[in-house]
Amino acid sequence: MTTPRAALLSLALAVVAPVAQATPFDADSLATARALRDAAAAGSGAYAIVESLTSEVGPRMPGTDADARGVAWAEAKFRALGYDRVLLQPVTFPNWKRGAERAELLPPFAQPLHVTALGGSVGTDGAIEGEVVEFADLAALRAAHAGSLEGKIAYVAHRMERFRDGSGYGPAVAARSEGANDASRAGAIALLIRSIGTDSHRFPHTGNMRYQDGVKPVPAAALSNPDADQLSRLLSRGVPVRVRLDLDVGFDGEYTSHNVIGEIIGREKPDEFVVIGGHLDSWDLGTGAIDDGAGIGITMDAGARIAALPTRPRRSIRVIAFANEEQGLIGAKQYAVANDIDRHLIGAESDFGAGRIYALRAGVDPAAWPAVIAIAEVLVPLGIGLEPGVGGPGPDIIPLRDRGMPWAQLAQDGTDYFDYHHTADDTLDKIDPKALDQQVAAYAAFAWLAAELKGDFGRLPPRTPAPNPPVASGSGTR
Ligand SMILES: [Zn+2]
């Protein structure tokens, strides 16, 4: 079947082929890419890197002592892995801290609830109590009249759906990121949400939220999914259900962390860059193994394999361990401001857990699509297909994309990603080392070839950055 896209593609090929060089890559470049792929697929160092990070540093909440230990760990690891140089870029942000947090149902149903504050929430300033009012989803809460929730606790019960590509996240996450504003407008004293997650374990999922200008901040927290079920069952009985909430959280001063950049200096165009990477920070509840220790391990090892080759790639490759992704892509936004993004050829971030890659997707100038096809052909033996016209960049690539940089997405199987995402259950045992090997193979071949490309990937139309950009890890499928 000839789709309009396929017709466009063949037209693009027909137009481009006679004028461009015969192939986007030299035969030697392709042979090196295949060798990188096969060696990594047979066994990589990614798992050892994630094991080191999650064991020696553990959770890496922005602004904590562990943030600084993570930066020191990344700098030392890049050096030990043989990168040509390591750069540290300061990244400053407001410091949100989590203290004790507790919730319980009050009589006649008295019992504890498993809860966690959302990142960016204000605290309760001592325990607060209120009757709970349930809403099926954020739209229903949004329809609540001003003042109708006076003295009450708004509760959004919407359940996230499970999909391989994580596409259940987008429709669910606004309740977390924006719901407190709607609860406040209706007069509520707090917001509770069902966790944005697909598991049925008693681990609440944290994640970032943000107050809009002019809205009175009210505390916001997530219940574990079984606790949300429990609350909904009691509310269905048609009698008042009251909850006590005590959250000792909030902002306290500023903190300066660092983007840590491992660079392989290009042999011909050292001041042009291909970017791969992940984010070094994590939430505090687990050890940040799948989010995003995996992305750090995969891309650090992929770069190390290229650094170990006898020949440097044509352009420089930067493996970036971004600071504070979780609270608003803060490291990536400051990288985009501090660097000349016009010299950045293309970027890809691994930030969707540790599941195998099944597709290559890309946003490039249509004239550069033959190069994407040629890269995809090298990835075929890894079980990776080419998916034109869909997907989007990893979260930390978004601020660079907004300045015109093309992106690639090595789309991972995220079927179980949201079982663990932002919970205490995000730990190393969830990672299959063989799956990491497959991903290192793909990232190494991709980064090498992108840096070896004879032409370029063009530029994308610049976009005005959203004032409140998405702040969710694992949002790479948008
Ligand atoms: Zn993440």
Tab-separated table of C-alpha atoms and ligand atoms in Angstrom:
chain	number	residue	atom	x	y	z
A	1	MET	CA	0.000	0.000	0.000
A	2	THR	CA	1.367	3.408	-0.901
A	3	THR	CA	0.604	5.838	1.879
A	4	PRO	CA	1.004	9.556	1.325
A	5	ARG	CA	4.021	9.381	3.628
A	6	ALA	CA	5.622	6.582	1.609
A	7	ALA	CA	5.004	8.531	-1.576
A	8	LEU	CA	6.611	11.585	-0.028
A	9	LEU	CA	9.491	9.470	1.137
A	10	SER	CA	10.177	8.001	-2.285
A	11	LEU	CA	9.834	11.462	-3.776
A	12	ALA	CA	12.355	12.744	-1.260
A	13	LEU	CA	14.684	9.885	-2.118
A	14	ALA	CA	14.296	10.519	-5.836
A	15	VAL	CA	15.022	14.208	-5.417
A	16	VAL	CA	17.877	13.780	-3.004
A	17	ALA	CA	19.693	10.785	-4.436
A	18	PRO	CA	21.111	12.315	-7.621
A	19	VAL	CA	22.449	15.455	-5.933
A	20	ALA	CA	23.609	14.075	-2.597
A	21	GLN	CA	26.556	11.759	-2.354
A	22	ALA	CA	25.653	8.211	-3.273
A	23	THR	CA	25.387	7.068	0.327
A	24	PRO	CA	25.213	8.991	3.608
A	25	PHE	CA	28.032	6.889	5.096
A	26	ASP	CA	31.400	5.519	3.999
A	27	ALA	CA	31.684	1.737	3.892
A	28	ASP	CA	34.272	1.893	6.683
A	29	SER	CA	31.902	3.874	8.885
A	30	LEU	CA	29.183	1.270	8.379
A	31	ALA	CA	31.589	-1.598	9.062
A	32	THR	CA	32.681	0.049	12.324
A	33	ALA	CA	29.046	0.562	13.320
A	34	ARG	CA	28.284	-3.119	12.755
A	35	ALA	CA	31.331	-4.115	14.778
A	36	LEU	CA	30.325	-1.799	17.643
A	37	ARG	CA	26.814	-3.245	17.521
A	38	ASP	CA	27.896	-6.871	17.576
A	39	ALA	CA	30.472	-6.432	20.318
A	40	ALA	CA	28.051	-4.604	22.630
A	41	ALA	CA	25.224	-7.044	21.951
A	42	ALA	CA	27.540	-9.882	23.017
A	43	GLY	CA	28.093	-8.210	26.394
A	44	SER	CA	28.322	-4.600	27.533
A	45	GLY	CA	29.435	-2.745	30.636
A	46	ALA	CA	26.121	-0.937	31.117
A	47	TYR	CA	24.805	-3.112	33.927
A	48	ALA	CA	28.048	-2.698	35.895
A	49	ILE	CA	27.724	1.082	35.544
A	50	VAL	CA	24.106	1.086	36.791
A	51	GLU	CA	25.075	-1.289	39.593
A	52	SER	CA	27.867	1.076	40.623
A	53	LEU	CA	25.648	4.173	40.544
A	54	THR	CA	22.653	2.693	42.342
A	55	SER	CA	24.735	0.847	44.951
A	56	GLU	CA	27.380	3.472	45.736
A	57	VAL	CA	25.267	6.616	45.403
A	58	GLY	CA	21.710	5.271	45.626
A	59	PRO	CA	18.832	7.715	45.174
A	60	ARG	CA	19.926	11.029	43.645
A	61	MET	CA	17.287	13.561	44.558
A	62	PRO	CA	18.165	17.020	43.232
A	63	GLY	CA	19.559	19.229	45.968
A	64	THR	CA	20.544	16.444	48.355
A	65	ASP	CA	24.035	15.387	49.391
A	66	ALA	CA	23.557	12.442	47.040
A	67	ASP	CA	23.150	14.869	44.130
A	68	ALA	CA	26.749	16.031	44.696
A	69	ARG	CA	27.950	12.459	45.180
A	70	GLY	CA	26.275	11.524	41.895
A	71	VAL	CA	28.075	14.332	40.077
A	72	ALA	CA	31.441	13.214	41.530
A	73	TRP	CA	30.601	9.620	40.587
A	74	ALA	CA	29.779	10.582	36.981
A	75	GLU	CA	32.918	12.665	36.562
A	76	ALA	CA	35.109	9.827	37.872
A	77	LYS	CA	33.270	7.223	35.789
A	78	PHE	CA	33.663	9.158	32.528
A	79	ARG	CA	37.386	9.482	33.238
A	80	ALA	CA	37.754	5.799	34.100
A	81	LEU	CA	35.928	4.887	30.879
A	82	GLY	CA	38.497	6.691	28.746
A	83	TYR	CA	36.584	9.747	27.504
A	84	ASP	CA	38.804	12.470	26.017
A	85	ARG	CA	37.552	15.110	28.439
A	86	VAL	CA	34.909	15.654	31.082
A	87	LEU	CA	33.010	18.937	31.440
A	88	LEU	CA	30.936	20.084	34.405
A	89	GLN	CA	28.267	22.701	33.787
A	90	PRO	CA	26.663	24.340	36.867
A	91	VAL	CA	22.863	23.999	37.118
A	92	THR	CA	21.007	26.028	39.759
A	93	PHE	CA	17.435	25.442	40.935
A	94	PRO	CA	15.106	25.923	43.929
A	95	ASN	CA	15.658	23.134	46.437
A	96	TRP	CA	12.553	21.077	47.228
A	97	LYS	CA	12.846	18.799	50.232
A	98	ARG	CA	10.819	15.851	51.467
A	99	GLY	CA	10.522	15.217	55.193
A	100	ALA	CA	8.037	12.932	56.945
A	101	GLU	CA	4.754	12.210	55.180
A	102	ARG	CA	1.741	10.408	56.540
A	103	ALA	CA	-1.929	9.902	55.740
A	104	GLU	CA	-4.711	7.982	57.408
A	105	LEU	CA	-8.405	7.370	57.143
A	106	LEU	CA	-10.316	8.684	60.141
A	107	PRO	CA	-13.108	6.860	62.073
A	108	PRO	CA	-15.268	4.992	61.431
A	109	PHE	CA	-12.770	3.582	58.879
A	110	ALA	CA	-9.571	4.407	60.750
A	111	GLN	CA	-6.508	2.905	59.049
A	112	PRO	CA	-3.221	4.068	57.539
A	113	LEU	CA	-2.839	5.036	53.884
A	114	HIS	CA	0.379	4.776	51.840
A	115	VAL	CA	1.014	8.205	50.422
A	116	THR	CA	3.818	10.362	49.032
A	117	ALA	CA	3.942	14.090	48.395
A	118	LEU	CA	4.252	15.298	44.817
A	119	GLY	CA	7.496	17.091	44.034
A	120	GLY	CA	7.054	20.848	44.336
A	121	SER	CA	4.124	20.569	46.753
A	122	VAL	CA	3.788	22.789	49.768
A	123	GLY	CA	3.541	21.027	53.119
A	124	THR	CA	0.446	20.790	55.296
A	125	ASP	CA	2.034	22.814	58.124
A	126	GLY	CA	0.932	20.237	60.669
A	127	ALA	CA	-1.787	17.641	60.164
A	128	ILE	CA	-4.912	18.675	58.304
A	129	GLU	CA	-8.213	16.804	58.134
A	130	GLY	CA	-11.024	16.923	55.640
A	131	GLU	CA	-13.829	15.040	53.993
A	132	VAL	CA	-12.794	13.468	50.707
A	133	VAL	CA	-14.643	14.238	47.463
A	134	GLU	CA	-13.886	11.872	44.577
A	135	PHE	CA	-13.555	12.896	40.932
A	136	ALA	CA	-13.317	10.381	38.109
A	137	ASP	CA	-10.621	12.374	36.361
A	138	LEU	CA	-9.021	15.798	36.147
A	139	ALA	CA	-11.711	17.116	33.796
A	140	ALA	CA	-14.353	16.344	36.426
A	141	LEU	CA	-12.356	18.181	39.112
A	142	ARG	CA	-11.883	21.067	36.717
A	143	ALA	CA	-15.684	21.320	36.373
A	144	ALA	CA	-16.144	21.725	40.147
A	145	HIS	CA	-17.537	25.148	41.008
A	146	ALA	CA	-15.442	27.682	42.880
A	147	GLY	CA	-15.990	27.249	46.591
A	148	SER	CA	-17.735	23.888	46.213
A	149	LEU	CA	-14.846	22.035	47.908
A	150	GLU	CA	-14.417	24.468	50.800
A	151	GLY	CA	-12.602	22.645	53.620
A	152	LYS	CA	-12.540	19.359	51.692
A	153	ILE	CA	-9.885	17.160	50.119
A	154	ALA	CA	-10.221	16.640	46.361
A	155	TYR	CA	-9.381	13.121	45.192
A	156	VAL	CA	-8.795	12.241	41.507
A	157	ALA	CA	-9.322	8.503	40.976
A	158	HIS	CA	-8.310	8.233	37.295
A	159	ARG	CA	-6.452	5.023	36.480
A	160	MET	CA	-3.475	5.035	34.098
A	161	GLU	CA	-3.609	2.464	31.276
A	162	ARG	CA	-0.758	0.123	30.378
A	163	PHE	CA	0.742	0.247	26.855
A	164	ARG	CA	4.083	-0.861	25.421
A	165	ASP	CA	4.916	2.679	24.353
A	166	GLY	CA	3.837	4.265	27.634
A	167	SER	CA	1.106	6.267	25.934
A	168	GLY	CA	-1.161	5.878	28.967
A	169	TYR	CA	1.061	8.350	30.797
A	170	GLY	CA	0.127	11.479	28.876
A	171	PRO	CA	-3.633	11.315	29.542
A	172	ALA	CA	-3.063	10.500	33.224
A	173	VAL	CA	-0.208	12.758	34.271
A	174	ALA	CA	-1.986	16.124	34.118
A	175	ALA	CA	-3.848	15.186	37.301
A	176	ARG	CA	-0.453	15.071	38.991
A	177	SER	CA	1.201	18.075	37.364
A	178	GLU	CA	-1.803	20.439	37.379
A	179	GLY	CA	-4.524	19.002	39.631
A	180	ALA	CA	-3.609	20.987	42.756
A	181	ASN	CA	-4.443	24.202	40.906
A	182	ASP	CA	-7.946	22.976	40.095
A	183	ALA	CA	-8.461	21.667	43.626
A	184	SER	CA	-7.421	25.038	45.016
A	185	ARG	CA	-9.725	26.985	42.682
A	186	ALA	CA	-12.666	24.926	43.933
A	187	GLY	CA	-11.697	25.723	47.537
A	188	ALA	CA	-10.163	22.376	48.532
A	189	ILE	CA	-7.564	22.212	51.304
A	190	ALA	CA	-5.536	19.486	49.556
A	191	LEU	CA	-5.326	17.218	46.509
A	192	LEU	CA	-4.970	13.438	46.597
A	193	ILE	CA	-4.520	11.479	43.370
A	194	ARG	CA	-4.412	7.831	42.456
A	195	SER	CA	-0.757	7.191	41.588
A	196	ILE	CA	0.264	7.715	37.965
A	197	GLY	CA	1.376	4.100	37.603
A	198	THR	CA	0.226	0.722	36.319
A	199	ASP	CA	1.131	-1.532	39.243
A	200	SER	CA	-1.007	-2.959	42.021
A	201	HIS	CA	1.633	-2.678	44.717
A	202	ARG	CA	1.514	-0.521	47.772
A	203	PHE	CA	4.116	1.961	46.528
A	204	PRO	CA	2.874	5.489	45.833
A	205	HIS	CA	4.376	7.169	42.735
A	206	THR	CA	5.819	10.638	43.250
A	207	GLY	CA	6.561	13.056	40.411
A	208	ASN	CA	6.583	16.750	39.801
A	209	MET	CA	3.746	19.257	40.043
A	210	ARG	CA	3.649	23.011	39.694
A	211	TYR	CA	1.464	25.835	40.998
A	212	GLN	CA	0.136	28.294	38.487
A	213	ASP	CA	0.507	32.008	39.097
A	214	GLY	CA	-2.258	33.470	41.241
A	215	VAL	CA	-3.392	30.132	42.666
A	216	LYS	CA	-3.242	29.571	46.421
A	217	PRO	CA	-0.927	26.566	46.825
A	218	VAL	CA	-2.567	23.533	48.448
A	219	PRO	CA	-0.687	20.350	49.369
A	220	ALA	CA	-0.713	17.525	46.797
A	221	ALA	CA	0.058	13.843	47.263
A	222	ALA	CA	-0.373	10.481	45.567
A	223	LEU	CA	-1.900	7.356	47.100
A	224	SER	CA	-0.569	3.943	46.120
A	225	ASN	CA	-2.966	2.229	43.729
A	226	PRO	CA	-4.277	-0.291	46.311
A	227	ASP	CA	-4.841	2.591	48.749
A	228	ALA	CA	-6.689	4.506	46.046
A	229	ASP	CA	-8.873	1.414	45.493
A	230	GLN	CA	-9.549	1.277	49.218
A	231	LEU	CA	-10.520	4.940	49.371
A	232	SER	CA	-12.835	4.594	46.354
A	233	ARG	CA	-14.535	1.531	47.888
A	234	LEU	CA	-15.278	3.417	51.079
A	235	LEU	CA	-16.537	6.475	49.202
A	236	SER	CA	-18.861	4.243	47.182
A	237	ARG	CA	-20.723	3.444	50.414
A	238	GLY	CA	-22.235	6.900	50.338
A	239	VAL	CA	-21.137	7.963	53.796
A	240	PRO	CA	-18.640	10.718	54.598
A	241	VAL	CA	-15.013	9.579	54.444
A	242	ARG	CA	-12.444	11.727	56.222
A	243	VAL	CA	-8.660	11.701	55.826
A	244	ARG	CA	-5.862	13.202	57.903
A	245	LEU	CA	-2.822	14.322	55.941
A	246	ASP	CA	0.534	15.399	57.347
A	247	LEU	CA	3.219	16.352	54.797
A	248	ASP	CA	6.474	17.946	55.897
A	249	VAL	CA	7.760	19.072	52.508
A	250	GLY	CA	8.579	22.258	50.662
A	251	PHE	CA	11.166	24.534	49.074
A	252	ASP	CA	14.185	25.725	51.031
A	253	GLY	CA	16.733	27.920	49.281
A	254	GLU	CA	18.631	27.172	46.081
A	255	TYR	CA	21.096	24.485	45.120
A	256	THR	CA	23.722	24.219	42.408
A	257	SER	CA	24.274	20.823	40.796
A	258	HIS	CA	26.018	20.034	37.496
A	259	ASN	CA	25.424	18.540	34.095
A	260	VAL	CA	28.317	16.096	33.688
A	261	ILE	CA	29.474	15.752	30.085
A	262	GLY	CA	31.810	13.063	28.784
A	263	GLU	CA	33.239	14.095	25.416
A	264	ILE	CA	34.889	12.151	22.614
A	265	ILE	CA	36.649	14.742	20.495
A	266	GLY	CA	35.945	14.473	16.768
A	267	ARG	CA	38.817	14.056	14.322
A	268	GLU	CA	37.541	16.449	11.624
A	269	LYS	CA	34.876	18.674	13.180
A	270	PRO	CA	35.576	18.755	16.909
A	271	ASP	CA	33.198	21.671	17.458
A	272	GLU	CA	30.172	19.824	16.055
A	273	PHE	CA	28.364	17.479	18.431
A	274	VAL	CA	26.200	14.402	18.514
A	275	VAL	CA	24.452	14.093	21.884
A	276	ILE	CA	23.371	10.965	23.708
A	277	GLY	CA	22.697	10.669	27.421
A	278	GLY	CA	20.298	10.279	30.287
A	279	HIS	CA	19.560	12.113	33.510
A	280	LEU	CA	21.742	11.686	36.546
A	281	ASP	CA	19.165	12.723	39.116
A	282	SER	CA	16.314	10.554	40.342
A	283	TRP	CA	13.474	10.744	42.798
A	284	ASP	CA	14.282	9.816	46.361
A	285	LEU	CA	12.006	6.853	47.045
A	286	GLY	CA	13.844	4.112	45.107
A	287	THR	CA	17.453	4.034	43.909
A	288	GLY	CA	16.744	5.455	40.462
A	289	ALA	CA	17.750	2.270	38.651
A	290	ILE	CA	15.328	2.318	35.726
A	291	ASP	CA	14.777	6.103	35.998
A	292	ASP	CA	17.319	6.877	34.935
A	293	GLY	CA	20.335	4.858	36.041
A	294	ALA	CA	19.675	2.641	33.030
A	295	GLY	CA	19.946	5.548	30.593
A	296	ILE	CA	23.184	6.679	32.241
A	297	GLY	CA	24.674	3.179	32.061
A	298	ILE	CA	23.570	2.553	28.468
A	299	THR	CA	24.881	5.807	27.039
A	300	MET	CA	28.076	5.977	29.137
A	301	ASP	CA	29.026	2.499	27.973
A	302	ALA	CA	28.050	3.207	24.354
A	303	GLY	CA	30.345	6.244	24.350
A	304	ALA	CA	33.145	4.334	26.063
A	305	ARG	CA	33.087	1.778	23.244
A	306	ILE	CA	33.551	4.547	20.703
A	307	ALA	CA	36.302	6.108	22.846
A	308	ALA	CA	38.112	2.754	22.763
A	309	LEU	CA	38.226	2.644	18.930
A	310	PRO	CA	41.555	3.351	17.216
A	311	THR	CA	39.917	6.169	15.198
A	312	ARG	CA	37.924	9.112	16.535
A	313	PRO	CA	34.577	9.803	14.838
A	314	ARG	CA	34.400	12.677	12.341
A	315	ARG	CA	32.487	14.871	14.841
A	316	SER	CA	32.543	15.023	18.626
A	317	ILE	CA	30.185	12.910	20.679
A	318	ARG	CA	28.891	14.196	23.999
A	319	VAL	CA	27.402	11.804	26.520
A	320	ILE	CA	25.469	14.066	28.874
A	321	ALA	CA	24.401	13.068	32.378
A	322	PHE	CA	21.780	15.788	32.822
A	323	ALA	CA	21.132	17.397	36.215
A	324	ASN	CA	17.632	17.697	37.679
A	325	GLU	CA	15.390	16.391	34.926
A	326	GLU	CA	12.728	15.350	37.396
A	327	GLN	CA	11.801	18.811	38.636
A	328	GLY	CA	11.503	20.472	35.243
A	329	LEU	CA	14.266	19.545	32.738
A	330	ILE	CA	16.365	22.101	34.555
A	331	GLY	CA	19.794	20.772	33.555
A	332	ALA	CA	18.736	20.400	29.918
A	333	LYS	CA	17.262	23.883	29.775
A	334	GLN	CA	20.438	25.391	31.193
A	335	TYR	CA	22.562	23.304	28.760
A	336	ALA	CA	20.508	24.624	25.839
A	337	VAL	CA	21.133	28.202	26.944
A	338	ALA	CA	24.852	27.777	27.694
A	339	ASN	CA	25.805	25.958	24.460
A	340	ASP	CA	25.572	26.738	20.750
A	341	ILE	CA	22.828	24.320	19.763
A	342	ASP	CA	23.315	25.185	16.075
A	343	ARG	CA	26.502	23.103	16.348
A	344	HIS	CA	24.556	20.117	17.681
A	345	LEU	CA	23.824	17.736	14.819
A	346	ILE	CA	21.302	15.426	16.505
A	347	GLY	CA	20.482	14.112	19.977
A	348	ALA	CA	18.919	11.050	21.584
A	349	GLU	CA	18.204	10.447	25.275
A	350	SER	CA	17.643	7.104	26.987
A	351	ASP	CA	15.021	7.849	29.649
A	352	PHE	CA	12.341	5.210	29.451
A	353	GLY	CA	13.610	2.459	31.707
A	354	ALA	CA	15.532	-0.661	30.844
A	355	GLY	CA	13.281	-2.481	28.362
A	356	ARG	CA	14.556	-3.480	24.932
A	357	ILE	CA	14.512	-1.050	22.015
A	358	TYR	CA	12.040	-1.979	19.294
A	359	ALA	CA	11.995	1.067	17.017
A	360	LEU	CA	14.093	3.902	15.651
A	361	ARG	CA	12.149	7.124	15.231
A	362	ALA	CA	13.526	10.498	14.243
A	363	GLY	CA	12.733	14.135	13.652
A	364	VAL	CA	15.095	15.409	10.959
A	365	ASP	CA	14.904	17.484	7.800
A	366	PRO	CA	13.145	15.305	5.178
A	367	ALA	CA	16.216	15.586	2.931
A	368	ALA	CA	18.217	13.755	5.614
A	369	TRP	CA	15.838	10.811	5.824
A	370	PRO	CA	18.122	8.526	3.740
A	371	ALA	CA	20.683	8.786	6.566
A	372	VAL	CA	18.058	7.665	9.079
A	373	ILE	CA	17.183	4.725	6.836
A	374	ALA	CA	20.861	3.772	6.595
A	375	ILE	CA	21.203	3.884	10.408
A	376	ALA	CA	18.031	1.806	10.769
A	377	GLU	CA	19.463	-0.866	8.478
A	378	VAL	CA	22.390	-1.327	10.870
A	379	LEU	CA	19.937	-1.755	13.776
A	380	VAL	CA	17.784	-4.437	12.112
A	381	PRO	CA	19.737	-7.405	13.571
A	382	LEU	CA	18.927	-6.034	17.046
A	383	GLY	CA	15.206	-6.435	16.362
A	384	ILE	CA	14.762	-2.704	15.833
A	385	GLY	CA	12.451	-1.409	13.109
A	386	LEU	CA	12.144	2.041	11.569
A	387	GLU	CA	8.966	3.980	12.447
A	388	PRO	CA	8.697	7.165	10.386
A	389	GLY	CA	6.439	10.010	11.380
A	390	VAL	CA	5.843	9.100	15.021
A	391	GLY	CA	7.478	9.539	18.415
A	392	GLY	CA	9.364	12.391	19.960
A	393	PRO	CA	12.601	13.196	21.737
A	394	GLY	CA	13.491	12.156	25.274
A	395	PRO	CA	12.647	14.846	27.838
A	396	ASP	CA	16.120	16.388	28.130
A	397	ILE	CA	16.368	16.634	24.343
A	398	ILE	CA	13.240	18.820	24.181
A	399	PRO	CA	14.958	22.145	25.044
A	400	LEU	CA	17.574	21.406	22.333
A	401	ARG	CA	14.921	20.374	19.816
A	402	ASP	CA	13.124	23.651	20.563
A	403	ARG	CA	16.261	25.419	19.302
A	404	GLY	CA	16.183	23.473	16.052
A	405	MET	CA	18.267	20.388	16.809
A	406	PRO	CA	17.085	17.192	15.087
A	407	TRP	CA	16.340	14.245	17.367
A	408	ALA	CA	16.285	10.483	17.328
A	409	GLN	CA	14.311	8.201	19.599
A	410	LEU	CA	15.386	4.641	20.262
A	411	ALA	CA	11.953	3.582	21.478
A	412	GLN	CA	11.965	1.073	24.323
A	413	ASP	CA	9.438	-1.474	25.463
A	414	GLY	CA	7.859	0.310	28.408
A	415	THR	CA	5.200	-2.279	29.216
A	416	ASP	CA	6.278	-2.497	32.866
A	417	TYR	CA	8.030	0.881	33.163
A	418	PHE	CA	5.156	2.528	34.996
A	419	ASP	CA	4.925	-0.309	37.498
A	420	TYR	CA	8.097	1.070	39.106
A	421	HIS	CA	8.452	4.657	37.847
A	422	HIS	CA	9.023	7.179	40.699
A	423	THR	CA	8.413	4.584	43.438
A	424	ALA	CA	10.440	2.917	46.170
A	425	ASP	CA	10.357	-0.133	43.894
A	426	ASP	CA	12.639	1.431	41.237
A	427	THR	CA	15.641	-0.709	42.122
A	428	LEU	CA	18.396	-2.597	40.293
A	429	ASP	CA	16.701	-6.015	40.370
A	430	LYS	CA	14.163	-4.720	37.792
A	431	ILE	CA	16.887	-4.530	35.126
A	432	ASP	CA	17.746	-7.386	32.751
A	433	PRO	CA	21.463	-7.019	31.868
A	434	LYS	CA	20.916	-8.582	28.421
A	435	ALA	CA	18.325	-5.951	27.575
A	436	LEU	CA	20.871	-3.267	28.450
A	437	ASP	CA	23.401	-4.896	26.091
A	438	GLN	CA	20.934	-4.618	23.207
A	439	GLN	CA	20.431	-0.940	23.975
A	440	VAL	CA	24.148	-0.188	24.228
A	441	ALA	CA	24.562	-1.848	20.827
A	442	ALA	CA	21.918	0.450	19.345
A	443	TYR	CA	23.195	3.655	20.985
A	444	ALA	CA	26.833	2.940	20.071
A	445	ALA	CA	25.987	2.279	16.408
A	446	PHE	CA	23.657	5.289	16.278
A	447	ALA	CA	26.083	7.742	17.908
A	448	TRP	CA	29.027	6.567	15.803
A	449	LEU	CA	27.115	6.798	12.537
A	450	ALA	CA	25.530	10.153	13.357
A	451	ALA	CA	29.003	11.546	14.087
A	452	GLU	CA	30.328	9.998	10.846
A	453	LEU	CA	27.539	11.313	8.595
A	454	LYS	CA	28.857	12.946	5.423
A	455	GLY	CA	26.137	15.592	5.293
A	456	ASP	CA	23.923	16.605	8.190
A	457	PHE	CA	20.397	16.099	9.508
A	458	GLY	CA	19.254	19.634	8.630
A	459	ARG	CA	17.523	21.771	11.231
A	460	LEU	CA	14.014	21.719	12.673
A	461	PRO	CA	11.796	24.792	12.918
A	462	PRO	CA	12.547	26.457	16.282
A	463	ARG	CA	9.735	26.328	18.806
A	464	THR	CA	8.903	28.698	21.605
A	465	PRO	CA	9.559	26.743	24.769
A	466	ALA	CA	6.451	26.133	26.827
A	467	PRO	CA	6.471	28.172	30.046
A	468	ASN	CA	5.767	25.015	32.041
A	469	PRO	CA	7.458	22.279	30.009
A	470	PRO	CA	6.683	18.621	30.657
A	471	VAL	CA	8.604	17.383	33.627
A	472	ALA	CA	7.888	13.711	33.521
A	473	SER	CA	10.529	11.098	33.065
A	474	GLY	CA	9.664	8.565	30.472
A	475	SER	CA	7.709	10.975	28.402
A	476	GLY	CA	9.742	10.117	25.321
A	477	THR	CA	6.815	8.676	23.459
A	478	ARG	CA	4.960	11.908	23.094
B	1	ZN	ZN	13.552	9.859	33.839
